[in-house]
Amino acid sequence: LAEVERIEILGTESIVCGFHLVDYIWTDIFTTLAPASTYVLITDTNLAKIYLQKYQEAFQVAWAHSRPGKAAPRLLVHVLPPGETSKSRATKSAIEDWMLGEKCTRDTMVLALGGGVIGDLVGYVAATFMRGVPFVQIPTSLLAMVYSSIGGKTAVDTPAGKNLIGAFWQPKRIFMDMAVLSTLPAREFSNGMAEVVKTAAIWTPEEFDVLEASADEVRAAVLEGQRAQADDAGLTVASRSAAQKMLLRVIAASARVKAYVVTHDERESGMRGLLNFGHTIGHAIEAILSPQVLHGECVAIGCVLEAEVARRMGHLGEVGVARLARCMRAYGLPTAIDDPIVRGLVGDRRLAEVRPQRLMDVMGLDKKNVGAQKRIVVLKRLGQTLEMKPTNVADALIEEV
């Protein structure tokens, strides 16, 4: 089996990082988690073509090894269309009706194999089906590994905005199989790196320095480091290349920060709000320009604009704002609403819809708000925030940037 690195969250080492984890995943589930009568694996059509058969075959092999002579439980599979449009109340209802039709009971375990859309949606299904059943996250994108799979936030989107209907429901395991990133498109790499840079910007000055100085090396590690290697390269620590070690270090460092914050503030009453740096403005941009502009691209813009808010409040220097923008650009991310990257994705007419008043209206529904008071994570310097929670900021100051 694979040799793995475990990260503790909420008192349990439930984040598992490594390479080529398919066999390890089923073995770990069967030997360390509560048994289930049915396992429901939910993924999308793109991922099903690549991974579904491997997971189905490994299920049978792992069961035979861990429970010899015992009848195997059921493995049911549900495949969804890819993309943000699947993250809806209608899709959630359809999955639940299918599970009820398959006579799934409370001892069912649900597995989410996919990116943030699959993880958020399937986690919400698990949180409410039979008043809550165990679930496992198997994130397949960089963004999902470092951001959405950790912390138990589950949700669907509505016409009023993203993630407004959902629940906190912690996964029993989060399996980060970094071998899957070998097929990651360059734009999805950038999409995930926005959250990696954001995390360093609020918490770890040294990590920000590394990311700032090593953009080419990190990009090569993610996009090129595994492609010319043997099929099982990285399975053991000894077989890992320098690129794989760099990839594991970057992802694990970001995951550790989020795990620490979630452990100390699971329900986002204070400290966990720091992880929303860039998201107050970024989510408002995303609500208008999604799906053409990706989450990480919107967050990158939001981080730079919210850093500018901090500068205008007198807390962050101009050099800090410039360094943050330069670091985001180094990972192929836009840093302004009228950035050529954004303009190329949506065109001038759609871009004109991103007016200050419309952004403020969308921000009025931000979950961090206290009544009508908007709150933003304010940087004191790169790697440190002004407060250990989002800060109240006047509407007029936000509109200025």
Short mmCIF file of C-alpha atoms in Angstrom, two decimals, residues 8-351:
data_model
loop_
_atom_site.label_atom_id
_atom_site.label_comp_id
_atom_site.label_asym_id
_atom_site.label_seq_id
_atom_site.Cartn_x
_atom_site.Cartn_y
_atom_site.Cartn_z
CA GLU A 8 -4.70 16.20 12.17
CA ILE A 9 -7.98 18.10 12.15
CA LEU A 10 -10.49 18.28 15.01
CA GLY A 11 -8.48 15.73 17.01
CA THR A 12 -8.24 13.06 14.31
CA GLU A 13 -5.61 12.45 11.65
CA SER A 14 -8.28 12.30 8.98
CA ILE A 15 -6.45 14.17 6.17
CA VAL A 16 -4.37 11.64 4.22
CA CYS A 17 -1.83 12.79 1.61
CA GLY A 18 0.11 10.61 -0.80
CA PHE A 19 0.36 9.24 -4.33
CA HIS A 20 -1.62 6.42 -5.99
CA LEU A 21 -4.02 5.97 -3.09
CA VAL A 22 -6.90 3.99 -4.66
CA ASP A 23 -6.03 0.68 -2.94
CA TYR A 24 -5.11 2.46 0.28
CA ILE A 25 -8.44 4.34 0.35
CA TRP A 26 -10.64 1.24 0.39
CA THR A 27 -8.36 -0.63 2.79
CA ASP A 28 -8.39 2.30 5.22
CA ILE A 29 -12.17 2.65 4.97
CA PHE A 30 -12.78 -1.06 5.55
CA THR A 31 -10.31 -1.45 8.42
CA THR A 32 -10.56 1.82 10.38
CA LEU A 33 -14.01 3.34 9.79
CA ALA A 34 -17.39 2.05 10.94
CA PRO A 35 -18.72 -0.63 8.57
CA ALA A 36 -21.47 0.26 6.08
CA SER A 37 -24.02 -1.89 4.30
CA THR A 38 -23.78 0.31 1.20
CA TYR A 39 -21.08 2.55 -0.18
CA VAL A 40 -22.27 5.26 -2.59
CA LEU A 41 -19.59 6.72 -4.86
CA ILE A 42 -20.63 9.95 -6.59
CA THR A 43 -18.49 11.51 -9.31
CA ASP A 44 -18.87 13.28 -12.66
CA THR A 45 -18.73 11.99 -16.22
CA ASN A 46 -15.22 13.30 -16.90
CA LEU A 47 -13.71 11.61 -13.85
CA ALA A 48 -15.75 8.43 -14.27
CA LYS A 49 -14.03 7.76 -17.60
CA ILE A 50 -10.60 7.89 -15.96
CA TYR A 51 -11.04 6.52 -12.45
CA LEU A 52 -14.32 4.67 -11.96
CA GLN A 53 -13.17 1.22 -13.06
CA LYS A 54 -10.05 1.49 -10.83
CA TYR A 55 -12.20 2.30 -7.80
CA GLN A 56 -14.67 -0.50 -8.53
CA GLU A 57 -11.95 -3.11 -8.97
CA ALA A 58 -9.99 -1.93 -5.92
CA PHE A 59 -13.19 -2.10 -3.83
CA GLN A 60 -13.52 -5.84 -4.45
CA VAL A 61 -9.82 -6.57 -3.91
CA ALA A 62 -9.58 -4.55 -0.68
CA TRP A 63 -12.73 -6.16 0.72
CA ALA A 64 -11.45 -9.65 -0.03
CA HIS A 65 -8.16 -8.88 1.73
CA SER A 66 -9.64 -7.15 4.77
CA ARG A 67 -12.74 -9.35 5.25
CA PRO A 68 -11.92 -12.74 3.71
CA GLY A 69 -14.89 -15.03 3.42
CA LYS A 70 -17.47 -12.33 4.20
CA ALA A 71 -20.03 -11.15 1.68
CA ALA A 72 -19.10 -7.76 0.26
CA PRO A 73 -21.33 -4.74 0.88
CA ARG A 74 -22.94 -2.92 -2.03
CA LEU A 75 -21.04 -0.33 -4.05
CA LEU A 76 -23.45 1.99 -5.86
CA VAL A 77 -22.26 4.61 -8.34
CA HIS A 78 -23.96 7.82 -9.38
CA VAL A 79 -22.44 9.92 -12.17
CA LEU A 80 -23.30 13.60 -12.65
CA PRO A 81 -22.66 16.13 -15.41
CA PRO A 82 -19.51 18.16 -14.64
CA GLY A 83 -19.60 21.83 -13.75
CA GLU A 84 -21.08 24.33 -11.32
CA THR A 85 -24.63 23.89 -12.66
CA SER A 86 -24.77 20.47 -10.97
CA LYS A 87 -24.37 22.14 -7.58
CA SER A 88 -28.08 22.83 -7.18
CA ARG A 89 -31.04 21.97 -4.99
CA ALA A 90 -32.54 20.06 -7.93
CA THR A 91 -29.47 17.82 -8.29
CA LYS A 92 -29.36 17.22 -4.54
CA SER A 93 -33.02 16.13 -4.55
CA ALA A 94 -32.41 13.84 -7.53
CA ILE A 95 -29.50 12.12 -5.75
CA GLU A 96 -31.56 11.67 -2.58
CA ASP A 97 -34.50 10.22 -4.51
CA TRP A 98 -32.14 7.82 -6.28
CA MET A 99 -30.59 6.72 -2.96
CA LEU A 100 -34.03 6.18 -1.45
CA GLY A 101 -35.03 4.19 -4.52
CA GLU A 102 -31.92 2.04 -4.02
CA LYS A 103 -33.05 1.46 -0.41
CA CYS A 104 -30.00 3.09 1.14
CA THR A 105 -30.27 3.16 4.91
CA ARG A 106 -28.61 5.05 7.73
CA ASP A 107 -25.55 2.78 7.67
CA THR A 108 -24.66 4.02 4.16
CA MET A 109 -21.34 5.75 3.54
CA VAL A 110 -21.13 8.35 0.76
CA LEU A 111 -17.90 9.09 -1.13
CA ALA A 112 -17.34 12.27 -3.12
CA LEU A 113 -14.84 11.73 -5.95
CA GLY A 114 -14.26 15.05 -7.67
CA GLY A 115 -13.53 18.72 -7.35
CA GLY A 116 -15.24 21.34 -5.24
CA VAL A 117 -18.62 21.02 -6.92
CA ILE A 118 -18.86 17.29 -6.22
CA GLY A 119 -17.46 17.64 -2.70
CA ASP A 120 -19.79 20.47 -1.65
CA LEU A 121 -22.88 18.86 -3.16
CA VAL A 122 -22.25 15.31 -1.99
CA GLY A 123 -21.28 16.49 1.48
CA TYR A 124 -24.63 18.28 1.75
CA VAL A 125 -26.43 15.12 0.62
CA ALA A 126 -24.61 13.16 3.33
CA ALA A 127 -25.40 15.83 5.95
CA THR A 128 -29.16 15.55 5.41
CA PHE A 129 -29.82 12.00 4.15
CA MET A 130 -31.43 10.04 7.01
CA ARG A 131 -30.44 13.06 9.18
CA GLY A 132 -26.77 12.47 8.43
CA VAL A 133 -24.63 9.62 7.13
CA PRO A 134 -20.80 9.33 7.08
CA PHE A 135 -19.00 10.63 4.05
CA VAL A 136 -15.50 10.66 2.60
CA GLN A 137 -13.87 13.35 0.45
CA ILE A 138 -11.59 12.30 -2.42
CA PRO A 139 -10.67 15.65 -3.99
CA THR A 140 -9.31 15.48 -7.53
CA SER A 141 -8.42 19.13 -8.16
CA LEU A 142 -5.77 21.28 -6.53
CA LEU A 143 -8.46 23.75 -5.45
CA ALA A 144 -10.49 21.04 -3.72
CA MET A 145 -7.41 19.60 -1.99
CA VAL A 146 -6.23 22.84 -0.43
CA TYR A 147 -9.60 24.51 0.10
CA SER A 148 -13.07 23.06 -0.27
CA SER A 149 -12.54 19.47 0.92
CA ILE A 150 -11.21 20.55 4.35
CA GLY A 151 -13.44 21.77 7.13
CA GLY A 152 -16.87 20.29 6.60
CA LYS A 153 -18.55 23.13 4.72
CA THR A 154 -21.14 21.68 2.36
CA ALA A 155 -23.62 23.58 0.21
CA VAL A 156 -25.49 24.15 -3.01
CA ASP A 157 -25.79 27.35 -5.03
CA THR A 158 -28.97 29.38 -5.51
CA PRO A 159 -29.89 32.25 -7.86
CA ALA A 160 -29.15 34.62 -4.95
CA GLY A 161 -25.53 33.46 -4.65
CA LYS A 162 -23.05 30.67 -4.02
CA ASN A 163 -23.14 28.32 -1.04
CA LEU A 164 -26.09 30.04 0.67
CA ILE A 165 -27.90 26.77 1.47
CA GLY A 166 -25.84 24.10 3.21
CA ALA A 167 -24.55 22.58 6.42
CA PHE A 168 -21.39 21.91 8.39
CA TRP A 169 -20.75 18.15 8.09
CA GLN A 170 -17.25 16.82 8.67
CA PRO A 171 -15.89 14.07 6.41
CA LYS A 172 -14.55 10.96 8.10
CA ARG A 173 -11.56 11.05 5.76
CA ILE A 174 -10.08 13.41 3.18
CA PHE A 175 -7.88 11.44 0.79
CA MET A 176 -5.56 13.66 -1.26
CA ASP A 177 -4.15 11.49 -4.04
CA MET A 178 -1.67 13.81 -5.67
CA ALA A 179 -1.07 11.44 -8.55
CA VAL A 180 -4.38 12.63 -10.05
CA LEU A 181 -2.92 16.12 -10.47
CA SER A 182 -0.74 14.83 -13.32
CA THR A 183 -3.76 15.36 -15.61
CA LEU A 184 -4.54 18.84 -14.25
CA PRO A 185 -4.97 21.55 -16.94
CA ALA A 186 -2.82 24.65 -16.48
CA ARG A 187 -5.84 26.84 -15.75
CA GLU A 188 -7.00 24.50 -12.98
CA PHE A 189 -3.51 24.67 -11.50
CA SER A 190 -3.84 28.46 -11.34
CA ASN A 191 -7.36 28.13 -9.94
CA GLY A 192 -6.04 26.13 -6.98
CA MET A 193 -2.94 28.23 -6.42
CA ALA A 194 -5.10 31.27 -5.64
CA GLU A 195 -6.15 29.56 -2.41
CA VAL A 196 -2.59 28.43 -1.64
CA VAL A 197 -1.28 32.00 -2.00
CA LYS A 198 -4.25 33.35 -0.02
CA THR A 199 -3.56 30.97 2.87
CA ALA A 200 0.10 31.97 3.03
CA ALA A 201 -0.85 35.66 2.84
CA ILE A 202 -2.99 35.46 5.99
CA TRP A 203 -0.92 33.07 8.07
CA THR A 204 2.64 32.16 7.08
CA PRO A 205 5.12 34.85 5.95
CA GLU A 206 7.80 32.23 5.26
CA GLU A 207 5.47 30.19 3.05
CA PHE A 208 4.50 33.32 1.12
CA ASP A 209 8.19 34.03 0.52
CA VAL A 210 8.65 30.49 -0.86
CA LEU A 211 5.61 30.75 -3.13
CA GLU A 212 6.71 34.18 -4.34
CA ALA A 213 10.23 33.00 -5.16
CA SER A 214 9.37 29.53 -6.52
CA ALA A 215 6.47 30.00 -8.93
CA ASP A 216 8.24 28.26 -11.82
CA GLU A 217 9.31 25.33 -9.63
CA VAL A 218 5.84 24.88 -8.12
CA ARG A 219 4.19 25.07 -11.55
CA ALA A 220 6.62 22.47 -12.92
CA ALA A 221 6.08 20.20 -9.91
CA VAL A 222 2.30 20.19 -10.39
CA LEU A 223 2.00 20.22 -14.18
CA GLU A 224 5.10 18.38 -15.34
CA GLY A 225 6.71 16.65 -12.36
CA GLN A 226 4.80 13.36 -12.63
CA ARG A 227 4.17 12.92 -16.33
CA ALA A 228 7.42 11.27 -17.29
CA GLN A 229 7.52 8.92 -14.33
CA ALA A 230 6.58 5.30 -13.74
CA ASP A 231 2.93 4.54 -12.99
CA ASP A 232 3.63 3.93 -9.30
CA ALA A 233 6.25 6.68 -8.76
CA GLY A 234 5.69 8.32 -5.40
CA LEU A 235 3.83 5.37 -3.90
CA THR A 236 6.61 5.09 -1.30
CA VAL A 237 8.62 7.93 0.20
CA ALA A 238 11.82 6.53 -1.32
CA SER A 239 10.36 6.55 -4.84
CA ARG A 240 9.31 10.24 -4.78
CA SER A 241 11.00 12.64 -7.13
CA ALA A 242 12.08 16.14 -6.11
CA ALA A 243 9.02 17.49 -7.95
CA GLN A 244 6.68 15.16 -6.06
CA LYS A 245 8.26 16.18 -2.74
CA MET A 246 7.74 19.85 -3.66
CA LEU A 247 4.12 19.16 -4.61
CA LEU A 248 3.44 17.34 -1.35
CA ARG A 249 5.11 20.10 0.69
CA VAL A 250 3.09 22.93 -0.91
CA ILE A 251 -0.26 21.15 -0.57
CA ALA A 252 0.38 19.80 2.92
CA ALA A 253 1.53 23.22 4.19
CA SER A 254 -1.67 24.85 3.00
CA ALA A 255 -3.82 22.00 4.30
CA ARG A 256 -2.19 22.20 7.75
CA VAL A 257 -3.08 25.88 8.11
CA LYS A 258 -6.71 25.26 7.21
CA ALA A 259 -6.86 22.21 9.50
CA TYR A 260 -5.46 24.25 12.41
CA VAL A 261 -7.94 27.08 11.87
CA VAL A 262 -10.92 24.72 11.51
CA THR A 263 -9.88 22.85 14.65
CA HIS A 264 -9.94 26.08 16.65
CA ASP A 265 -13.12 27.49 15.07
CA GLU A 266 -15.15 24.79 13.35
CA ARG A 267 -18.35 26.83 12.92
CA GLU A 268 -16.69 30.08 11.83
CA SER A 269 -17.45 32.26 14.83
CA GLY A 270 -14.15 34.11 14.52
CA MET A 271 -10.78 32.76 13.40
CA ARG A 272 -12.12 30.61 10.56
CA GLY A 273 -13.36 33.79 8.93
CA LEU A 274 -9.70 34.55 8.12
CA LEU A 275 -9.83 31.84 5.45
CA ASN A 276 -12.28 34.09 3.60
CA PHE A 277 -9.59 36.62 2.72
CA GLY A 278 -10.37 37.68 -0.84
CA HIS A 279 -13.77 36.00 -0.75
CA THR A 280 -15.99 38.93 0.21
CA ILE A 281 -15.24 40.76 -3.03
CA GLY A 282 -14.23 37.58 -4.89
CA HIS A 283 -17.53 35.77 -4.30
CA ALA A 284 -19.44 38.85 -5.48
CA ILE A 285 -17.42 38.88 -8.72
CA GLU A 286 -17.95 35.13 -9.08
CA ALA A 287 -21.73 35.49 -8.63
CA ILE A 288 -21.79 37.78 -11.66
CA LEU A 289 -19.15 36.22 -13.93
CA SER A 290 -19.39 32.49 -13.13
CA PRO A 291 -18.99 30.00 -14.76
CA GLN A 292 -16.75 31.70 -17.33
CA VAL A 293 -14.44 33.02 -14.59
CA LEU A 294 -13.35 30.37 -12.08
CA HIS A 295 -13.47 30.56 -8.28
CA GLY A 296 -9.73 30.94 -7.84
CA GLU A 297 -9.55 33.64 -10.50
CA CYS A 298 -12.23 35.64 -8.68
CA VAL A 299 -10.55 35.08 -5.30
CA ALA A 300 -7.21 36.29 -6.70
CA ILE A 301 -8.83 39.56 -7.74
CA GLY A 302 -10.63 39.72 -4.39
CA CYS A 303 -7.36 39.24 -2.47
CA VAL A 304 -5.66 42.11 -4.29
CA LEU A 305 -8.66 44.43 -3.88
CA GLU A 306 -9.07 43.55 -0.21
CA ALA A 307 -5.35 44.13 0.30
CA GLU A 308 -5.90 47.56 -1.24
CA VAL A 309 -8.69 48.14 1.31
CA ALA A 310 -6.15 47.33 4.04
CA ARG A 311 -3.70 49.81 2.48
CA ARG A 312 -6.30 52.57 2.41
CA MET A 313 -7.14 51.85 6.03
CA GLY A 314 -3.46 52.44 6.83
CA HIS A 315 -2.59 48.87 7.84
CA LEU A 316 -0.75 47.38 4.82
CA GLY A 317 2.01 49.06 2.87
CA GLU A 318 1.94 49.66 -0.86
CA VAL A 319 4.80 47.20 -1.30
CA GLY A 320 2.69 44.46 0.33
CA VAL A 321 -0.17 45.02 -2.13
CA ALA A 322 2.26 44.99 -5.05
CA ARG A 323 3.96 41.78 -3.87
CA LEU A 324 0.62 40.01 -3.48
CA ALA A 325 -0.51 41.07 -6.96
CA ARG A 326 2.83 40.03 -8.46
CA CYS A 327 2.65 36.61 -6.77
CA MET A 328 -0.88 36.00 -8.06
CA ARG A 329 0.21 36.97 -11.58
CA ALA A 330 3.17 34.59 -11.34
CA TYR A 331 0.67 31.75 -11.04
CA GLY A 332 -1.32 32.90 -14.06
CA LEU A 333 -4.09 34.64 -12.13
CA PRO A 334 -5.90 37.93 -12.80
CA THR A 335 -5.47 40.75 -10.28
CA ALA A 336 -8.14 43.26 -11.33
CA ILE A 337 -11.72 43.12 -12.56
CA ASP A 338 -10.67 44.56 -15.94
CA ASP A 339 -7.61 42.29 -16.15
CA PRO A 340 -6.96 41.10 -19.74
CA ILE A 341 -7.47 37.50 -18.53
CA VAL A 342 -11.01 38.31 -17.37
CA ARG A 343 -11.78 40.44 -20.42
CA GLY A 344 -10.70 37.58 -22.67
CA LEU A 345 -12.99 35.15 -20.82
CA VAL A 346 -16.20 37.20 -20.72
CA GLY A 347 -15.89 40.07 -23.23
CA ASP A 348 -16.52 43.79 -22.76
CA ARG A 349 -20.32 43.62 -22.56
CA ARG A 350 -20.37 41.07 -19.75
CA LEU A 351 -17.54 42.83 -17.94
#
